[in-house]
Amino acid sequence: MLSIAGFLYYRSIILMDDIFDNKKETSNFNVFLTINICQEETVKILSTFFETDSEFWDIWGKRKFEYVKAYKLDKQSHNISSFAEYEVLCDYKSSFGKIAIDALFVLTGKHYRNEYQNVLKSHKDFYVAFQILDDVSDYEEDYINQQFNISKNHLEKRVDDIESYSLGDQKKLLYLEGVAEELYLKAYEHIIRAFEFVRDYKAPRWKDELQRMQNTITINNLNINGYIRFNKYLKSKHIDRLEQGLGKIFSSNRRLYFLVKWLSTVSAMGVAWFSG
């Protein structure tokens, strides 16, 4: 039942994120209705576990307040000047994901306080890594919606007058200037730390989730390195555009032709699919 409650509330948060990210004035009434239903059903389920005077509801209120602070921080994201502040934003945005952890802590009589704190820390590091991958893959969407994006924030520090470049060129520079690789390494560090916090605990499903994230980061980083090396190879051969002269140069080697054609498509997409 708790897992169902967690799913319903996560679903409502995802829908709220979609609304917050959408700068258009027109909002879908059905989305708001779905959010309301998910949250109402969540409270019904949790009420079967916790009395009205349970400490759990105090924690519930705290998580709701954290999410409100996340929304305010996101709207004032131009004030985010350090990665530490970005980590705070990530932690607040994932506040409702902590509810399942909170519920189990209260249900076990609050006897495992150290374990509880360590799992929360692990959850924070996991979500920072998750948000980094999300920001890299959603560069274009966040740019259009004027949302804070850590990869754009880092790219602005790496490339002068980044706004003078087209959106397509910005997405290429994200990889060619090493920003994406740098951020993936940060994400990897957070996942390793998330593992350390729960290393001595029997939490197989959570560790499996951490392992999947670690694998995704590793694969993405390898793909980036391959993309950058191939791009440098093309430049060394004085091929300024990936598709320039493909028919003539690779007419005798169809496999190589389609490989370069694929890389050109990846470049145009900003390698957005890397986050899997």
Short mmCIF file of C-alpha atoms in Angstrom, two decimals:
data_model
loop_
_atom_site.label_atom_id
_atom_site.label_comp_id
_atom_site.label_asym_id
_atom_site.label_seq_id
_atom_site.Cartn_x
_atom_site.Cartn_y
_atom_site.Cartn_z
CA MET A 1 0.00 0.00 0.00
CA LEU A 2 2.82 2.41 0.80
CA SER A 3 4.37 1.75 -2.58
CA ILE A 4 1.03 2.61 -4.22
CA ALA A 5 0.86 5.83 -2.23
CA GLY A 6 4.39 6.68 -3.29
CA PHE A 7 3.58 6.04 -6.94
CA LEU A 8 0.46 8.21 -6.82
CA TYR A 9 2.28 11.11 -5.24
CA TYR A 10 5.26 10.83 -7.58
CA ARG A 11 2.80 10.94 -10.46
CA SER A 12 1.24 14.13 -9.12
CA ILE A 13 4.70 15.71 -8.72
CA ILE A 14 5.66 14.86 -12.29
CA LEU A 15 2.46 16.50 -13.51
CA MET A 16 3.13 19.58 -11.39
CA ASP A 17 6.67 19.80 -12.81
CA ASP A 18 5.20 19.73 -16.30
CA ILE A 19 2.94 22.64 -15.43
CA PHE A 20 5.74 24.64 -13.82
CA ASP A 21 8.01 24.06 -16.82
CA ASN A 22 5.36 25.11 -19.29
CA LYS A 23 5.49 28.86 -19.82
CA LYS A 24 2.26 28.96 -21.82
CA GLU A 25 -0.71 30.62 -20.17
CA THR A 26 -3.10 27.87 -21.23
CA SER A 27 -3.21 25.09 -18.67
CA ASN A 28 -4.90 21.76 -19.08
CA PHE A 29 -7.74 21.39 -16.58
CA ASN A 30 -7.45 17.60 -16.84
CA VAL A 31 -3.87 17.79 -15.55
CA PHE A 32 -4.93 19.71 -12.45
CA LEU A 33 -7.77 17.28 -11.92
CA THR A 34 -5.40 14.30 -12.15
CA ILE A 35 -3.02 15.93 -9.66
CA ASN A 36 -5.86 16.47 -7.21
CA ILE A 37 -7.04 12.85 -7.52
CA CYS A 38 -3.52 11.44 -7.05
CA GLN A 39 -2.89 13.51 -3.94
CA GLU A 40 -6.31 12.76 -2.47
CA GLU A 41 -5.86 9.01 -2.93
CA THR A 42 -2.36 9.22 -1.46
CA VAL A 43 -3.66 10.85 1.71
CA LYS A 44 -6.42 8.22 1.98
CA ILE A 45 -3.88 5.39 1.86
CA LEU A 46 -1.48 7.02 4.30
CA SER A 47 -4.34 7.73 6.71
CA THR A 48 -4.82 3.98 7.12
CA PHE A 49 -1.27 3.78 8.52
CA PHE A 50 -1.00 6.99 10.55
CA GLU A 51 -3.39 8.58 13.03
CA THR A 52 -4.15 12.27 12.69
CA ASP A 53 -1.81 13.09 15.60
CA SER A 54 1.07 11.01 14.21
CA GLU A 55 4.45 12.70 13.84
CA PHE A 56 4.37 11.53 10.23
CA TRP A 57 2.01 14.35 9.27
CA ASP A 58 4.46 16.89 10.67
CA ILE A 59 7.12 15.44 8.39
CA TRP A 60 4.61 15.43 5.53
CA GLY A 61 4.11 19.17 6.06
CA LYS A 62 7.87 19.67 6.06
CA ARG A 63 8.21 17.90 2.70
CA LYS A 64 5.42 20.01 1.21
CA PHE A 65 7.20 23.15 2.40
CA GLU A 66 10.47 21.91 0.86
CA TYR A 67 8.75 21.47 -2.48
CA VAL A 68 7.34 25.00 -2.30
CA LYS A 69 10.88 26.27 -1.64
CA ALA A 70 12.08 24.28 -4.66
CA TYR A 71 9.51 26.03 -6.82
CA LYS A 72 10.58 29.45 -5.54
CA LEU A 73 14.26 28.64 -6.02
CA ASP A 74 13.58 27.46 -9.55
CA LYS A 75 11.80 30.71 -10.38
CA GLN A 76 14.75 32.68 -8.96
CA SER A 77 17.34 30.33 -10.42
CA HIS A 78 19.37 33.24 -11.83
CA ASN A 79 20.56 33.63 -8.23
CA ILE A 80 22.11 30.14 -8.19
CA SER A 81 25.83 30.82 -8.23
CA SER A 82 27.37 27.56 -7.02
CA PHE A 83 26.97 23.82 -7.43
CA ALA A 84 26.19 23.56 -3.71
CA GLU A 85 23.11 25.75 -4.25
CA TYR A 86 22.12 23.55 -7.18
CA GLU A 87 22.34 20.52 -4.88
CA VAL A 88 19.92 22.21 -2.47
CA LEU A 89 17.50 22.83 -5.34
CA CYS A 90 17.73 19.17 -6.38
CA ASP A 91 17.12 17.99 -2.83
CA TYR A 92 14.06 20.18 -2.42
CA LYS A 93 12.66 19.11 -5.81
CA SER A 94 12.87 15.49 -4.66
CA SER A 95 11.25 16.21 -1.30
CA PHE A 96 8.17 14.06 -1.90
CA GLY A 97 10.38 11.16 -2.86
CA LYS A 98 11.48 11.08 0.76
CA ILE A 99 7.97 10.41 2.04
CA ALA A 100 8.30 6.63 1.69
CA ILE A 101 11.54 6.81 3.71
CA ASP A 102 9.84 9.00 6.31
CA ALA A 103 6.87 6.64 6.54
CA LEU A 104 9.04 3.59 7.18
CA PHE A 105 11.03 5.47 9.80
CA VAL A 106 7.89 6.40 11.73
CA LEU A 107 6.33 2.93 11.31
CA THR A 108 9.43 1.29 12.83
CA GLY A 109 9.10 3.43 15.94
CA LYS A 110 11.94 5.77 14.98
CA HIS A 111 14.46 3.25 16.31
CA TYR A 112 16.78 3.47 13.31
CA ARG A 113 17.61 7.16 13.23
CA ASN A 114 21.17 6.78 11.89
CA GLU A 115 19.99 4.48 9.12
CA TYR A 116 17.17 6.90 8.34
CA GLN A 117 19.54 9.85 7.99
CA ASN A 118 21.95 7.88 5.82
CA VAL A 119 19.20 6.72 3.47
CA LEU A 120 18.02 10.33 3.12
CA LYS A 121 21.58 11.39 2.25
CA SER A 122 21.79 8.58 -0.28
CA HIS A 123 18.49 9.72 -1.76
CA LYS A 124 19.79 13.29 -2.08
CA ASP A 125 22.95 12.20 -3.91
CA PHE A 126 20.95 9.95 -6.20
CA TYR A 127 18.60 12.76 -7.15
CA VAL A 128 21.44 15.22 -7.79
CA ALA A 129 22.90 12.69 -10.23
CA PHE A 130 19.46 12.15 -11.77
CA GLN A 131 18.88 15.89 -12.18
CA ILE A 132 22.28 16.38 -13.83
CA LEU A 133 21.46 13.77 -16.46
CA ASP A 134 18.03 15.30 -16.92
CA ASP A 135 19.47 18.80 -17.38
CA VAL A 136 21.99 17.65 -19.98
CA SER A 137 19.37 15.78 -22.00
CA ASP A 138 16.76 18.58 -21.65
CA TYR A 139 19.05 21.45 -22.67
CA GLU A 140 16.83 22.54 -25.56
CA GLU A 141 13.55 22.19 -23.68
CA ASP A 142 14.82 24.13 -20.65
CA TYR A 143 16.33 26.79 -22.91
CA ILE A 144 12.99 27.34 -24.66
CA ASN A 145 11.05 27.34 -21.37
CA GLN A 146 13.63 29.58 -19.68
CA GLN A 147 14.19 27.05 -16.91
CA PHE A 148 17.41 26.86 -14.93
CA ASN A 149 19.69 24.20 -16.37
CA ILE A 150 23.02 23.31 -14.78
CA SER A 151 24.59 22.36 -18.13
CA LYS A 152 23.72 25.77 -19.63
CA ASN A 153 24.99 27.42 -16.46
CA HIS A 154 28.36 25.68 -16.87
CA LEU A 155 28.47 26.32 -20.62
CA GLU A 156 28.00 30.05 -20.05
CA LYS A 157 31.12 30.01 -17.88
CA ARG A 158 33.08 28.05 -20.49
CA VAL A 159 32.08 29.92 -23.69
CA ASP A 160 31.98 33.70 -23.97
CA ASP A 161 28.73 35.25 -25.21
CA ILE A 162 27.04 31.84 -25.53
CA GLU A 163 23.74 33.53 -26.45
CA SER A 164 25.26 34.65 -29.75
CA TYR A 165 25.32 30.99 -30.85
CA SER A 166 22.32 29.22 -32.29
CA LEU A 167 20.56 26.68 -30.09
CA GLY A 168 21.91 23.87 -32.27
CA ASP A 169 25.49 25.13 -31.90
CA GLN A 170 25.02 25.52 -28.15
CA LYS A 171 24.02 21.86 -27.88
CA LYS A 172 27.13 20.83 -29.84
CA LEU A 173 29.38 23.01 -27.69
CA LEU A 174 27.89 21.39 -24.61
CA TYR A 175 29.79 18.24 -25.62
CA LEU A 176 32.74 19.62 -27.57
CA GLU A 177 33.72 22.01 -24.75
CA GLY A 178 33.71 19.15 -22.24
CA VAL A 179 30.81 20.50 -20.16
CA ALA A 180 28.66 17.37 -20.49
CA GLU A 181 31.58 15.12 -19.62
CA GLU A 182 32.43 17.23 -16.58
CA LEU A 183 28.86 17.07 -15.34
CA TYR A 184 28.61 13.32 -15.90
CA LEU A 185 31.72 12.90 -13.75
CA LYS A 186 30.02 14.95 -11.02
CA ALA A 187 26.96 12.73 -11.34
CA TYR A 188 29.16 9.65 -11.05
CA GLU A 189 30.75 11.00 -7.85
CA HIS A 190 27.29 11.52 -6.35
CA ILE A 191 26.21 7.97 -7.19
CA ILE A 192 29.35 6.52 -5.62
CA ARG A 193 28.66 8.54 -2.49
CA ALA A 194 25.02 7.42 -2.52
CA PHE A 195 26.31 3.82 -2.48
CA GLU A 196 28.61 4.57 0.45
CA PHE A 197 25.79 5.86 2.63
CA VAL A 198 23.88 2.55 2.36
CA ARG A 199 26.80 0.16 1.85
CA ASP A 200 26.21 -1.74 5.11
CA TYR A 201 22.42 -1.95 4.79
CA LYS A 202 20.25 -4.63 3.26
CA ALA A 203 18.53 -2.53 0.64
CA PRO A 204 18.81 -4.59 -2.56
CA ARG A 205 16.18 -2.71 -4.58
CA TRP A 206 17.65 0.68 -3.73
CA LYS A 207 21.15 -0.55 -4.55
CA ASP A 208 19.87 -1.93 -7.85
CA GLU A 209 18.48 1.52 -8.66
CA LEU A 210 21.81 3.11 -7.83
CA GLN A 211 23.60 0.55 -9.99
CA ARG A 212 21.33 1.31 -12.95
CA MET A 213 22.08 4.99 -12.61
CA GLN A 214 25.81 4.31 -12.38
CA ASN A 215 25.65 2.17 -15.54
CA THR A 216 23.72 4.88 -17.39
CA ILE A 217 26.29 7.53 -16.47
CA THR A 218 29.16 5.28 -17.55
CA ILE A 219 27.57 4.49 -20.92
CA ASN A 220 26.74 8.15 -21.54
CA ASN A 221 30.31 9.20 -20.78
CA LEU A 222 31.74 6.58 -23.13
CA ASN A 223 29.39 7.72 -25.87
CA ILE A 224 30.40 11.34 -25.36
CA ASN A 225 34.08 10.46 -25.62
CA GLY A 226 33.42 8.57 -28.83
CA TYR A 227 31.43 11.46 -30.28
CA ILE A 228 34.14 14.02 -29.41
CA ARG A 229 36.98 11.90 -30.80
CA PHE A 230 35.17 11.26 -34.05
CA ASN A 231 34.31 14.94 -34.39
CA LYS A 232 37.98 15.86 -33.88
CA TYR A 233 38.96 13.28 -36.48
CA LEU A 234 36.59 14.85 -39.01
CA LYS A 235 38.01 18.31 -38.30
CA SER A 236 41.55 17.00 -38.74
CA LYS A 237 40.48 15.87 -42.19
CA HIS A 238 39.14 19.38 -42.89
CA ILE A 239 35.51 18.24 -42.88
CA ASP A 240 33.81 21.23 -41.30
CA ARG A 241 30.31 19.81 -41.56
CA LEU A 242 29.55 16.19 -40.75
CA GLU A 243 27.37 15.72 -43.81
CA GLN A 244 29.57 17.67 -46.25
CA GLY A 245 30.60 15.52 -49.16
CA LEU A 246 29.43 12.24 -47.61
CA GLY A 247 28.11 10.87 -50.89
CA LYS A 248 31.46 11.34 -52.62
CA ILE A 249 33.82 10.53 -49.76
CA PHE A 250 32.10 7.42 -48.47
CA SER A 251 30.35 6.15 -51.60
CA SER A 252 32.53 3.03 -51.53
CA ASN A 253 31.86 2.28 -47.87
CA ARG A 254 28.17 2.30 -46.99
CA ARG A 255 28.73 1.29 -43.35
CA LEU A 256 31.02 4.24 -42.74
CA TYR A 257 28.61 6.50 -44.60
CA PHE A 258 25.71 5.58 -42.32
CA LEU A 259 27.94 5.81 -39.24
CA VAL A 260 28.80 9.42 -40.02
CA LYS A 261 25.19 10.08 -40.97
CA TRP A 262 24.14 8.75 -37.55
CA LEU A 263 26.71 10.94 -35.78
CA SER A 264 25.41 13.94 -37.67
CA THR A 265 21.90 13.19 -36.42
CA VAL A 266 23.22 12.78 -32.86
CA SER A 267 24.96 16.13 -33.16
CA ALA A 268 21.82 17.86 -34.38
CA MET A 269 19.85 16.40 -31.47
CA GLY A 270 22.46 17.52 -28.98
CA VAL A 271 23.01 13.89 -28.00
CA ALA A 272 19.79 14.29 -26.04
CA TRP A 273 19.05 10.59 -25.92
CA PHE A 274 22.20 9.81 -23.92
CA SER A 275 20.37 10.04 -20.60
CA GLY A 276 18.34 6.98 -21.67
#
